[in-house]
Short mmCIF file of C-alpha atoms in Angstrom, two decimals:
data_model
loop_
_atom_site.label_atom_id
_atom_site.label_comp_id
_atom_site.label_asym_id
_atom_site.label_seq_id
_atom_site.Cartn_x
_atom_site.Cartn_y
_atom_site.Cartn_z
CA PHE P 15 -65.54 -65.92 -67.90
CA LEU P 16 -67.62 -67.11 -70.84
CA CYS P 17 -68.20 -70.42 -69.06
CA LEU P 18 -69.45 -68.65 -65.92
CA VAL P 19 -71.85 -66.40 -67.83
CA ALA P 20 -73.07 -69.34 -69.92
CA GLN P 21 -73.71 -71.41 -66.78
CA PHE P 22 -75.68 -68.53 -65.27
CA CYS P 23 -77.81 -68.24 -68.42
CA CYS P 24 -78.45 -71.98 -68.53
CA GLY P 25 -79.34 -71.95 -64.83
CA PHE P 26 -81.79 -69.12 -65.40
CA PHE P 27 -83.39 -71.08 -68.23
CA VAL P 28 -83.79 -74.14 -65.96
CA ILE P 29 -85.45 -71.93 -63.33
CA LEU P 30 -87.96 -70.74 -65.93
CA ILE P 31 -88.78 -74.33 -66.86
CA LEU P 32 -89.16 -75.55 -63.27
CA GLY P 33 -90.89 -72.44 -61.97
CA ASN P 34 -94.14 -70.72 -62.80
CA PHE P 35 -92.71 -69.19 -65.95
CA TRP P 36 -92.42 -72.37 -68.01
CA PHE P 37 -94.49 -70.76 -70.77
CA LEU P 38 -91.70 -68.18 -71.24
CA ALA P 39 -89.24 -71.05 -71.64
CA VAL P 40 -91.47 -72.61 -74.28
CA LEU P 41 -91.71 -69.31 -76.15
CA TYR P 42 -87.94 -68.95 -76.02
CA LEU P 43 -87.45 -72.49 -77.35
CA LEU P 44 -89.68 -71.56 -80.27
CA TRP P 45 -87.59 -68.44 -80.82
CA LEU P 46 -84.42 -70.54 -80.60
CA TYR P 47 -85.74 -72.86 -83.30
CA LEU P 48 -86.65 -69.99 -85.63
CA ASP P 49 -83.41 -68.09 -84.96
CA TRP P 50 -81.02 -71.07 -85.01
CA GLU P 51 -79.15 -70.06 -88.18
CA THR P 52 -78.54 -66.42 -87.22
CA PRO P 53 -75.04 -67.05 -85.76
CA CYS P 54 -74.09 -68.41 -89.20
CA THR P 55 -75.57 -65.50 -91.14
CA GLY P 56 -73.76 -62.50 -89.69
CA GLY P 57 -75.24 -62.57 -86.20
CA ARG P 58 -77.16 -59.69 -84.68
CA ARG P 59 -74.82 -57.07 -83.26
CA SER P 60 -75.97 -54.22 -81.06
CA GLN P 61 -74.05 -50.97 -80.80
CA TRP P 62 -75.76 -50.37 -77.47
CA VAL P 63 -74.21 -53.53 -76.00
CA ARG P 64 -70.82 -52.86 -77.62
CA ASN P 65 -70.89 -49.38 -76.07
CA TRP P 66 -71.54 -50.51 -72.50
CA THR P 67 -69.39 -48.53 -70.08
CA VAL P 68 -68.19 -51.75 -68.45
CA TRP P 69 -66.18 -52.57 -71.61
CA LYS P 70 -64.30 -49.28 -71.27
CA TYR P 71 -63.21 -50.34 -67.78
CA PHE P 72 -62.45 -53.83 -69.07
CA ARG P 73 -60.05 -52.44 -71.69
CA GLU P 74 -58.46 -50.02 -69.23
CA TYR P 75 -57.94 -52.71 -66.57
CA PHE P 76 -55.06 -54.42 -68.39
CA PRO P 77 -54.93 -52.07 -70.42
CA ILE P 78 -55.68 -53.28 -73.98
CA HIS P 79 -54.18 -51.44 -76.95
CA LEU P 80 -54.75 -51.93 -80.69
CA ILE P 81 -51.75 -51.12 -82.91
CA LYS P 82 -52.11 -50.49 -86.63
CA THR P 83 -49.17 -51.15 -88.95
CA SER P 84 -50.89 -50.74 -92.32
CA ASP P 85 -54.08 -49.43 -93.88
CA LEU P 86 -56.85 -51.93 -94.65
CA SER P 87 -58.99 -50.71 -97.54
CA PRO P 88 -62.74 -51.11 -96.95
CA ASN P 89 -63.03 -52.16 -100.59
CA HIS P 90 -61.81 -55.65 -99.67
CA ASN P 91 -62.83 -58.37 -97.23
CA TYR P 92 -60.22 -59.65 -94.80
CA LEU P 93 -59.49 -62.72 -92.74
CA LEU P 94 -57.58 -61.74 -89.61
CA GLY P 95 -55.67 -64.58 -87.96
CA PHE P 96 -55.47 -63.83 -84.23
CA HIS P 97 -52.55 -65.25 -82.16
CA PRO P 98 -52.16 -66.51 -79.48
CA HIS P 99 -55.37 -67.87 -77.95
CA GLY P 100 -54.28 -67.40 -74.34
CA VAL P 101 -56.73 -68.34 -71.60
CA LEU P 102 -59.11 -65.40 -71.86
CA VAL P 103 -58.65 -64.20 -75.48
CA ALA P 104 -58.91 -60.75 -73.93
CA GLY P 105 -57.26 -58.91 -76.82
CA ALA P 106 -59.68 -60.35 -79.37
CA PHE P 107 -62.73 -59.56 -77.27
CA GLY P 108 -61.61 -56.09 -76.15
CA ASN P 109 -60.59 -54.95 -79.63
CA PHE P 110 -63.20 -56.57 -81.85
CA CYS P 111 -66.33 -57.01 -79.66
CA THR P 112 -66.50 -53.64 -77.96
CA SER P 113 -66.41 -50.06 -79.19
CA SER P 114 -62.64 -49.88 -79.10
CA SER P 115 -60.32 -47.92 -81.41
CA PHE P 116 -60.85 -50.41 -84.27
CA LYS P 117 -63.46 -48.23 -85.97
CA ASN P 118 -61.17 -45.19 -85.92
CA LEU P 119 -58.06 -47.08 -87.02
CA PHE P 120 -59.80 -49.05 -89.76
CA PRO P 121 -62.75 -46.96 -90.97
CA GLY P 122 -65.27 -48.77 -93.15
CA LEU P 123 -64.43 -52.23 -91.77
CA THR P 124 -66.81 -54.31 -89.64
CA PRO P 125 -65.10 -57.02 -87.53
CA TYR P 126 -66.75 -60.38 -86.79
CA LEU P 127 -65.14 -62.54 -84.10
CA HIS P 128 -65.74 -66.22 -84.89
CA ILE P 129 -66.08 -68.51 -81.87
CA MET P 130 -66.99 -72.17 -81.35
CA PRO P 131 -70.55 -73.01 -82.49
CA ILE P 132 -71.30 -74.75 -79.17
CA TRP P 133 -71.60 -71.38 -77.41
CA PHE P 134 -74.64 -70.50 -79.53
CA SER P 135 -76.53 -73.48 -78.12
CA CYS P 136 -76.72 -71.84 -74.70
CA PRO P 137 -80.10 -70.14 -74.05
CA PHE P 138 -79.96 -66.34 -73.60
CA PHE P 139 -76.16 -66.38 -73.63
CA ARG P 140 -76.24 -66.68 -77.41
CA GLU P 141 -78.19 -63.42 -77.63
CA TYR P 142 -75.55 -61.61 -75.63
CA ILE P 143 -72.51 -62.86 -77.56
CA MET P 144 -74.20 -62.13 -80.91
CA SER P 145 -75.01 -58.60 -79.75
CA ALA P 146 -71.30 -58.10 -79.06
CA GLY P 147 -70.44 -59.04 -82.65
CA MET P 148 -69.53 -62.71 -82.23
CA VAL P 149 -70.59 -65.28 -84.81
CA SER P 150 -70.07 -68.99 -85.35
CA ALA P 151 -66.71 -70.34 -86.48
CA SER P 152 -68.40 -72.78 -88.86
CA LYS P 153 -67.49 -72.78 -92.56
CA LYS P 154 -70.96 -71.48 -93.41
CA SER P 155 -70.54 -68.53 -91.07
CA VAL P 156 -67.06 -67.58 -92.30
CA SER P 157 -68.27 -67.86 -95.89
CA TYR P 158 -71.24 -65.59 -95.15
CA VAL P 159 -68.99 -62.86 -93.75
CA LEU P 160 -66.34 -63.07 -96.48
CA ASP P 161 -68.90 -63.25 -99.28
CA ASN P 162 -69.84 -59.59 -98.90
CA LYS P 163 -69.58 -58.27 -102.46
CA GLY P 164 -68.92 -54.69 -101.48
CA GLY P 165 -66.04 -55.49 -99.15
CA GLY P 166 -65.66 -54.00 -95.69
CA HIS P 167 -66.01 -57.22 -93.69
CA ALA P 168 -63.27 -58.67 -91.47
CA SER P 169 -63.48 -62.21 -90.15
CA VAL P 170 -61.40 -62.56 -86.99
CA ILE P 171 -60.41 -66.17 -86.29
CA VAL P 172 -58.34 -67.33 -83.30
CA ILE P 173 -56.30 -69.80 -85.34
CA GLY P 174 -54.90 -71.92 -82.51
CA GLY P 175 -58.36 -72.62 -81.12
CA ALA P 176 -59.13 -74.19 -77.77
CA GLU P 177 -56.19 -76.56 -78.05
CA GLU P 178 -53.75 -73.66 -77.95
CA SER P 179 -55.11 -72.45 -74.61
CA LEU P 180 -53.36 -75.43 -73.00
CA ASN P 181 -50.06 -73.79 -73.98
CA ALA P 182 -51.03 -70.45 -72.44
CA HIS P 183 -48.26 -70.15 -69.86
CA PRO P 184 -46.48 -66.85 -69.12
CA GLY P 185 -43.62 -66.49 -71.57
CA SER P 186 -44.93 -69.18 -73.90
CA LEU P 187 -44.61 -68.45 -77.62
CA THR P 188 -45.90 -71.77 -78.94
CA LEU P 189 -48.65 -71.55 -81.57
CA ASN P 190 -50.78 -74.42 -82.86
CA ILE P 191 -50.79 -73.57 -86.54
CA LEU P 192 -48.83 -76.02 -88.69
CA LYS P 193 -51.84 -78.29 -89.27
CA ARG P 194 -54.42 -75.52 -89.33
CA LYS P 195 -54.95 -74.65 -92.98
CA GLY P 196 -58.73 -74.40 -93.23
CA PHE P 197 -58.57 -70.61 -92.85
CA ILE P 198 -56.13 -70.46 -95.76
CA LYS P 199 -58.55 -72.40 -97.97
CA MET P 200 -61.42 -70.09 -96.97
CA ALA P 201 -59.34 -67.00 -97.81
CA LEU P 202 -58.53 -68.42 -101.24
CA LYS P 203 -62.12 -69.41 -102.01
CA HIS P 204 -63.41 -65.93 -101.21
CA GLY P 205 -60.42 -63.86 -102.26
CA ALA P 206 -60.17 -62.44 -98.74
CA HIS P 207 -56.87 -60.78 -97.92
CA LEU P 208 -55.04 -62.46 -95.04
CA VAL P 209 -53.87 -60.35 -92.09
CA PRO P 210 -51.71 -61.79 -89.28
CA VAL P 211 -52.47 -60.38 -85.83
CA PHE P 212 -50.30 -60.95 -82.77
CA SER P 213 -51.48 -60.01 -79.29
CA PHE P 214 -48.48 -59.39 -77.05
CA GLY P 215 -49.22 -60.07 -73.37
CA GLU P 216 -52.11 -62.48 -74.00
CA ASN P 217 -50.34 -65.38 -72.26
CA GLU P 218 -49.32 -63.29 -69.25
CA LEU P 219 -52.79 -62.83 -67.77
CA PHE P 220 -52.91 -66.13 -65.86
CA LYS P 221 -50.64 -68.78 -64.41
CA GLN P 222 -51.55 -72.27 -65.51
CA VAL P 223 -50.85 -75.53 -63.70
CA ALA P 224 -47.87 -77.25 -65.31
CA ASN P 225 -49.16 -79.53 -68.07
CA PRO P 226 -46.28 -80.49 -70.37
CA LYS P 227 -47.13 -82.69 -73.32
CA GLY P 228 -47.22 -86.34 -72.32
CA SER P 229 -48.13 -85.57 -68.71
CA ARG P 230 -51.18 -87.17 -67.13
CA LEU P 231 -52.92 -83.81 -66.76
CA ARG P 232 -52.29 -82.85 -70.40
CA ASN P 233 -53.60 -86.21 -71.62
CA VAL P 234 -56.81 -85.76 -69.64
CA GLN P 235 -57.22 -82.18 -70.89
CA GLU P 236 -56.73 -83.22 -74.50
CA LYS P 237 -59.24 -86.05 -74.20
CA LEU P 238 -61.82 -83.74 -72.63
CA GLN P 239 -61.16 -81.17 -75.35
CA LYS P 240 -61.91 -83.73 -78.06
CA ILE P 241 -65.12 -84.80 -76.30
CA MET P 242 -66.51 -81.39 -75.33
CA GLY P 243 -65.06 -79.24 -78.08
CA PHE P 244 -63.36 -76.78 -75.73
CA ALA P 245 -60.32 -77.03 -73.47
CA LEU P 246 -60.21 -76.81 -69.68
CA PRO P 247 -56.92 -75.17 -68.66
CA LEU P 248 -56.33 -75.15 -64.89
CA PHE P 249 -55.37 -71.55 -64.23
CA HIS P 250 -55.26 -68.95 -61.49
CA ALA P 251 -54.22 -65.34 -61.09
CA ARG P 252 -55.15 -62.74 -58.45
CA GLY P 253 -58.09 -62.03 -56.19
CA VAL P 254 -60.17 -58.90 -55.71
CA PHE P 255 -58.33 -57.59 -52.66
CA GLN P 256 -55.12 -59.62 -52.77
CA TYR P 257 -52.61 -60.59 -55.42
CA SER P 258 -51.61 -64.10 -54.37
CA PHE P 259 -54.48 -66.24 -55.67
CA GLY P 260 -57.80 -65.90 -57.50
CA LEU P 261 -59.45 -66.04 -60.91
CA ILE P 262 -59.19 -62.36 -61.82
CA PRO P 263 -56.54 -61.88 -64.53
CA TYR P 264 -53.34 -60.05 -63.71
CA ARG P 265 -53.09 -56.44 -64.81
CA GLN P 266 -50.68 -56.96 -67.66
CA PRO P 267 -50.78 -54.72 -70.75
CA ILE P 268 -52.01 -56.29 -73.98
CA HIS P 269 -50.81 -54.88 -77.29
CA THR P 270 -52.69 -56.35 -80.24
CA VAL P 271 -50.66 -55.63 -83.37
CA VAL P 272 -52.48 -55.85 -86.71
CA GLY P 273 -50.07 -56.68 -89.51
CA SER P 274 -50.04 -55.80 -93.20
CA PRO P 275 -52.48 -57.59 -95.51
CA ILE P 276 -51.39 -60.44 -97.74
CA PRO P 277 -53.24 -59.99 -101.06
CA VAL P 278 -55.19 -63.11 -102.02
CA LYS P 279 -56.68 -63.73 -105.45
CA GLN P 280 -59.95 -65.63 -105.44
CA ASN P 281 -59.60 -69.31 -106.31
CA LEU P 282 -62.76 -71.36 -105.96
CA ASN P 283 -60.91 -74.67 -106.21
CA PRO P 284 -57.42 -74.23 -104.73
CA THR P 285 -55.04 -77.15 -104.98
CA THR P 286 -53.20 -78.59 -101.99
CA GLU P 287 -50.00 -77.04 -103.30
CA GLU P 288 -51.57 -73.58 -103.53
CA ILE P 289 -52.90 -73.87 -99.98
CA GLU P 290 -49.47 -74.97 -98.74
CA GLN P 291 -47.75 -72.06 -100.48
CA LEU P 292 -50.08 -69.45 -99.02
CA HIS P 293 -49.88 -71.08 -95.60
CA ALA P 294 -46.07 -70.88 -95.71
CA LEU P 295 -46.26 -67.21 -96.73
CA TYR P 296 -48.67 -66.50 -93.88
CA LEU P 297 -46.29 -68.13 -91.36
CA GLN P 298 -43.45 -66.04 -92.75
CA LYS P 299 -45.43 -62.79 -92.40
CA LEU P 300 -46.59 -63.73 -88.90
CA ARG P 301 -43.02 -64.41 -87.79
CA THR P 302 -41.84 -61.15 -89.34
CA LEU P 303 -44.61 -59.23 -87.55
CA PHE P 304 -43.57 -60.76 -84.24
CA GLU P 305 -39.85 -60.11 -84.76
CA GLU P 306 -40.39 -56.47 -85.75
CA HIS P 307 -42.44 -55.65 -82.63
CA LYS P 308 -41.24 -57.98 -79.88
CA ARG P 309 -38.64 -55.53 -78.53
CA ASN P 310 -41.36 -52.94 -77.95
CA TYR P 311 -43.28 -55.27 -75.65
CA GLY P 312 -40.66 -56.86 -73.44
CA ILE P 313 -39.84 -60.01 -75.43
CA PRO P 314 -36.12 -60.90 -75.12
CA GLU P 315 -34.10 -60.76 -78.33
CA HIS P 316 -33.33 -64.49 -78.28
CA LYS P 317 -37.02 -65.48 -78.06
CA SER P 318 -38.89 -66.48 -81.23
CA LEU P 319 -42.21 -68.02 -82.15
CA ILE P 320 -42.53 -71.80 -82.09
CA PHE P 321 -44.92 -73.31 -84.63
CA GLU P 322 -46.34 -76.75 -83.99
#
């Protein structure tokens, strides 16, 4: 979906350049130059955009639910680790980039969804995603959000990243997390409390072409991901008027469960051992969160998370 909207915005920009409105394109390029750092300095959210009626229908389509398990005091900053990536990341967008129940469940907290910096290079599209509350996933951007002295900021990071989307098959519980420790280091440096978040149903929205590790397709996808910075899963779901094939996601409920915070004491220069210890604790809390709630959302008793 993001790719389609981004392509439309880029196409519109090309039309401005080639048409009689090239001067508007020049003005926008000037604006782009002056505004380049905004995605790394908190973005530019718009409550009007976040309140669009279309997002209400978007959340109700699946539907998307946000489940609170513990209070999050607005006196602290938080780093929310979102799992899994899925194909669409619908739970992250619906809960943190629209006027969902987040504000009522966690009063005083402002969520910032961090996404790949490449998206903010797209003309016009960058304005839209910033207005929805998305910011860059760069270290500078995460630091800006978590450095709020008064607390009340929540960085939401999809830990598995684009690579994890290649595992987004129905029933899959594989998370790319064992080597991902940068978010742990950022939490320590800023004293941001860590909060595991698991979105049940995220991997059920699409069917993906079989791409087991070592297969020719998977090798090509991984190479493209390294070159372009984002993955290209080959997926399909339903159509508008039929249910056999199309690109519209299946209507499967998504339950995004926000776990309890892991208190983190600020450490400007954490050692490798300290990062490893907190990472291990985070994995433990994430697994516990999953095990405590999986029965409520149709996960068989014998199924467990796989970390790789």
